[in-house]
Amino acid sequence: MPTELLFRQDAYLRETPAAVEAVNERGGIILDRTVFYATGGGQPGDVGHLVRADGSLIAIGTTIYDPEDKSRVIHVSLEGQPLPAPGENVTAALDWERRLKRMRIHTALHLLSVVLPYPVTGGSIGDGDGRLDFDIPEGGLDKAEVAEKLNALVARHADVTERWITDEELDANPGLVKTMSVKPPRGSGRVRLVAIGDIDLQPCGGTHVRNTAEIGLVAVTDIEKKGKQNRRVRIALA
Ligand SMILES: [Zn+2]
């Protein structure tokens, strides 16, 4: 059974009741549904706890997609944790503070790709900081200038919304997606587009804040040269 991905419908859901479907020999726990984001798109898997019926906790160190069946999510318990039995009912509860920081940074990185409209070659999201790597032909990027433009977009208090289109609609309307640096996930027949007001529209399966106001002030902490045509731009929540 595929895991029901509640974070896709509501990134603000902090916990959910769930049933244990399977437990592997490496301490990986598969639930029927989850609020835990699984590692992907440069965003690390969520951390948190499973709460058992007796109130005891199982600490989850990260979350990944099952390499053998990508439709299932594995909650990777920390070493030495007690493991639940298949069929057991638990509450899956996120480390919300950490997730919210990741959501703020993730959404800010969408805006950074608007400030710097160059092909993105990589990126990663941390707890309160993150980076994008750009294919930029010449240098001359100024940290203060990038920060000013980024914060101006944050200050527009734009709503972040999503909509799904079919693979065929995407193929027929390539102009729908401004930034094709992130390849839309294919195969399910549908693509999830994330819009930030009229500022940005791109395919993304990650978790975002509801409005750019929630990002708050952002600092550009570093612009690093990575090879002849690459610039790594690091940002952090101020
Ligand atoms: Zn995103």
Coordinates of C-alpha atoms and ligand atoms in Angstrom, one line a residue:
M1 CA 0.0 0.0 0.0
P2 CA 1.3 3.5 -0.8
T3 CA 1.8 5.7 2.2
E4 CA -0.7 8.6 2.3
L5 CA 1.4 11.7 2.1
L6 CA -0.5 14.2 4.3
F7 CA 2.2 16.8 4.0
R8 CA 1.3 17.2 0.3
Q9 CA -2.2 18.3 1.2
D10 CA -1.4 20.3 4.3
A11 CA 2.2 21.3 5.1
Y12 CA 1.0 22.7 8.5
L13 CA -0.2 19.3 9.8
R14 CA 2.0 18.6 12.8
E15 CA 0.8 15.1 13.7
T16 CA -1.5 12.4 12.6
P17 CA -2.8 9.1 14.0
A18 CA -1.4 6.2 11.9
A19 CA -1.2 2.5 11.8
V20 CA 2.1 0.6 11.5
E21 CA 2.2 -1.3 8.2
A22 CA 5.7 -2.8 8.4
V23 CA 9.0 -2.6 10.3
N24 CA 12.3 -3.5 8.6
E25 CA 15.4 -5.0 10.2
R26 CA 17.2 -1.6 10.1
G27 CA 14.6 0.1 12.3
G28 CA 12.7 1.6 9.4
I29 CA 9.0 2.0 10.2
I30 CA 6.3 2.2 7.4
L31 CA 3.0 3.8 8.4
D32 CA -0.3 3.9 6.4
R33 CA -0.2 7.7 6.4
T34 CA 2.3 10.3 7.5
V35 CA 3.0 14.0 8.1
F36 CA 6.7 13.4 7.8
Y37 CA 8.3 14.8 4.6
A38 CA 10.6 12.3 3.0
T39 CA 14.0 13.4 1.8
G40 CA 13.8 14.8 -1.7
G41 CA 14.3 17.9 -3.8
G42 CA 17.2 19.1 -1.6
Q43 CA 15.0 19.1 1.5
P44 CA 16.0 16.7 4.3
G45 CA 13.6 14.2 5.7
D46 CA 11.6 15.1 8.8
V47 CA 12.6 14.4 12.4
G48 CA 10.2 13.7 15.2
H49 CA 8.5 11.0 17.2
L50 CA 6.1 8.2 17.0
V51 CA 3.9 8.2 20.2
R52 CA 2.7 4.8 21.2
A53 CA -0.6 4.0 22.9
D54 CA 1.1 3.9 26.3
G55 CA 2.5 7.4 25.7
S56 CA 6.1 6.2 25.2
L57 CA 8.1 7.7 22.3
I58 CA 10.0 6.3 19.4
A59 CA 12.5 8.9 18.1
I60 CA 12.7 9.2 14.3
G61 CA 16.0 10.6 13.0
T62 CA 15.0 11.1 9.4
T63 CA 12.4 10.1 6.8
I64 CA 13.1 8.6 3.3
Y65 CA 11.2 7.0 0.4
D66 CA 11.5 3.2 0.4
P67 CA 14.2 2.5 -2.2
E68 CA 12.4 -0.7 -3.1
D69 CA 9.0 1.0 -3.5
K70 CA 9.0 4.7 -3.9
S71 CA 5.3 5.0 -3.0
R72 CA 6.1 4.1 0.6
V73 CA 7.7 6.3 3.2
I74 CA 10.2 4.9 5.8
H75 CA 10.5 6.6 9.2
V76 CA 14.0 5.8 10.2
S77 CA 14.2 5.4 14.0
L78 CA 17.3 6.3 15.9
E79 CA 19.5 3.4 17.0
G80 CA 18.4 1.6 20.1
Q81 CA 14.8 2.8 19.9
P82 CA 12.1 0.3 20.7
L83 CA 10.2 -0.8 17.6
P84 CA 6.4 -1.1 17.2
A85 CA 4.6 -4.1 15.9
P86 CA 2.8 -4.2 12.6
G87 CA -0.8 -3.2 13.1
E88 CA 0.0 -1.0 16.1
N89 CA -1.6 2.4 16.3
V90 CA 0.7 5.3 16.9
T91 CA 0.6 9.1 16.5
A92 CA 3.3 10.4 14.2
A93 CA 4.4 13.8 15.5
L94 CA 6.9 16.2 13.7
D95 CA 9.6 18.3 15.2
W96 CA 7.6 21.2 14.1
E97 CA 10.1 24.0 14.8
R98 CA 12.6 22.4 12.6
R99 CA 10.1 21.7 9.8
L100 CA 8.8 25.3 9.9
K101 CA 12.3 26.7 9.4
R102 CA 12.8 24.4 6.5
M103 CA 9.5 25.5 5.0
R104 CA 10.5 29.2 5.4
I105 CA 13.9 28.6 3.7
H106 CA 12.4 26.4 1.0
T107 CA 9.9 29.1 0.1
A108 CA 12.7 31.8 0.2
L109 CA 14.8 29.7 -2.3
H110 CA 11.9 29.8 -4.7
L111 CA 12.1 33.6 -4.4
L112 CA 15.9 33.5 -4.8
S113 CA 15.4 31.8 -8.2
V114 CA 13.3 34.8 -9.2
V115 CA 15.9 37.3 -8.0
L116 CA 18.6 35.3 -9.9
P117 CA 16.8 34.0 -13.0
Y118 CA 19.6 31.6 -14.1
P119 CA 19.6 27.9 -14.5
V120 CA 19.8 26.2 -11.1
T121 CA 22.3 23.3 -10.9
G122 CA 21.8 22.3 -7.3
G123 CA 20.5 23.2 -3.9
S124 CA 19.9 22.2 -0.4
I125 CA 17.7 23.2 2.5
G126 CA 18.9 23.2 6.1
D127 CA 17.4 24.2 9.5
G128 CA 17.3 28.0 9.0
D129 CA 19.7 28.2 6.1
G130 CA 20.0 26.9 2.5
R131 CA 21.6 27.4 -0.8
L132 CA 21.1 27.3 -4.6
D133 CA 23.8 26.8 -7.2
F134 CA 23.4 28.8 -10.3
D135 CA 24.9 28.5 -13.8
I136 CA 25.9 32.2 -14.1
P137 CA 28.2 33.2 -17.0
E138 CA 29.8 36.1 -15.3
G139 CA 30.3 37.1 -11.6
G140 CA 29.6 40.5 -10.2
L141 CA 26.9 39.4 -7.8
D142 CA 26.6 41.6 -4.8
K143 CA 25.3 40.0 -1.5
A144 CA 23.6 43.2 -0.3
E145 CA 21.9 43.7 -3.6
V146 CA 20.6 40.1 -3.8
A147 CA 19.4 40.4 -0.2
E148 CA 17.6 43.6 -0.9
K149 CA 15.7 42.2 -3.9
L150 CA 14.9 39.0 -2.0
N151 CA 13.5 40.8 1.0
A152 CA 11.5 43.0 -1.3
L153 CA 9.8 39.9 -2.7
V154 CA 9.2 38.5 0.9
A155 CA 7.7 41.9 1.8
R156 CA 5.0 41.5 -0.9
H157 CA 3.2 39.1 1.4
A158 CA 2.3 36.9 -1.5
D159 CA 0.1 33.8 -1.0
V160 CA 1.7 30.5 -1.8
T161 CA -0.7 28.1 -3.6
E162 CA -0.6 24.9 -5.4
R163 CA -2.4 23.3 -8.3
W164 CA -2.1 20.0 -10.1
I165 CA -1.9 19.6 -13.9
T166 CA -1.6 16.6 -16.0
D167 CA 1.6 15.6 -17.8
E168 CA -0.2 16.4 -21.1
E169 CA -1.2 19.9 -20.0
L170 CA 2.4 20.6 -19.0
D171 CA 3.6 19.3 -22.4
A172 CA 1.0 21.4 -24.2
N173 CA 1.9 24.6 -22.2
P174 CA 5.6 24.7 -21.6
G175 CA 5.2 28.4 -20.8
L176 CA 3.2 27.5 -17.7
V177 CA 6.4 26.7 -15.9
K178 CA 8.9 29.6 -15.9
T179 CA 11.7 27.7 -14.2
M180 CA 12.4 24.4 -15.8
S181 CA 15.6 24.0 -13.9
V182 CA 13.7 21.7 -11.5
K183 CA 12.5 18.9 -13.6
P184 CA 8.8 18.1 -12.9
P185 CA 8.4 14.7 -11.3
R186 CA 6.9 12.5 -13.9
G187 CA 5.3 9.1 -13.9
S188 CA 2.2 9.7 -11.7
G189 CA 0.5 11.4 -14.7
R190 CA 0.1 14.6 -12.6
V191 CA 2.5 17.4 -11.8
R192 CA 2.2 19.7 -8.8
L193 CA 2.8 23.3 -9.5
V194 CA 3.6 25.8 -6.7
A195 CA 2.7 29.4 -7.3
I196 CA 3.9 32.4 -5.2
G197 CA 1.4 35.1 -6.1
D198 CA 2.3 36.2 -9.6
I199 CA 6.0 36.1 -8.7
D200 CA 6.9 32.5 -9.3
L201 CA 5.4 29.3 -10.7
Q202 CA 7.3 26.0 -10.7
P203 CA 6.8 22.3 -10.3
C204 CA 7.7 21.3 -6.7
G205 CA 6.8 18.5 -4.3
G206 CA 8.2 20.2 -1.2
T207 CA 6.7 22.0 1.8
H208 CA 6.1 25.7 1.7
V209 CA 4.7 28.4 4.0
R210 CA 1.3 29.8 3.2
N211 CA 2.4 33.4 2.6
T212 CA 5.8 34.9 2.0
A213 CA 5.3 37.1 5.1
E214 CA 6.0 34.0 7.2
I215 CA 9.5 33.8 5.8
G216 CA 10.6 37.0 7.6
L217 CA 13.8 38.8 7.0
V218 CA 16.4 36.8 5.0
A219 CA 20.2 37.4 4.9
V220 CA 22.5 36.4 2.0
T221 CA 25.4 35.0 3.9
D222 CA 27.7 34.0 1.1
I223 CA 28.2 34.0 -2.6
E224 CA 30.9 31.5 -3.5
K225 CA 32.5 30.7 -6.8
K226 CA 32.1 27.0 -7.7
G227 CA 33.9 26.5 -11.0
K228 CA 34.0 28.8 -14.0
Q229 CA 30.3 29.3 -14.5
N230 CA 28.9 28.4 -11.1
R231 CA 27.9 30.6 -8.1
R232 CA 26.7 29.1 -4.9
V233 CA 24.4 31.5 -3.1
R234 CA 23.7 30.9 0.6
I235 CA 20.9 32.4 2.5
A236 CA 19.7 32.3 6.2
L237 CA 16.8 33.4 8.2
A238 CA 17.8 36.6 9.9
Ligands
ZN1 ZN 9.2 24.2 -3.4

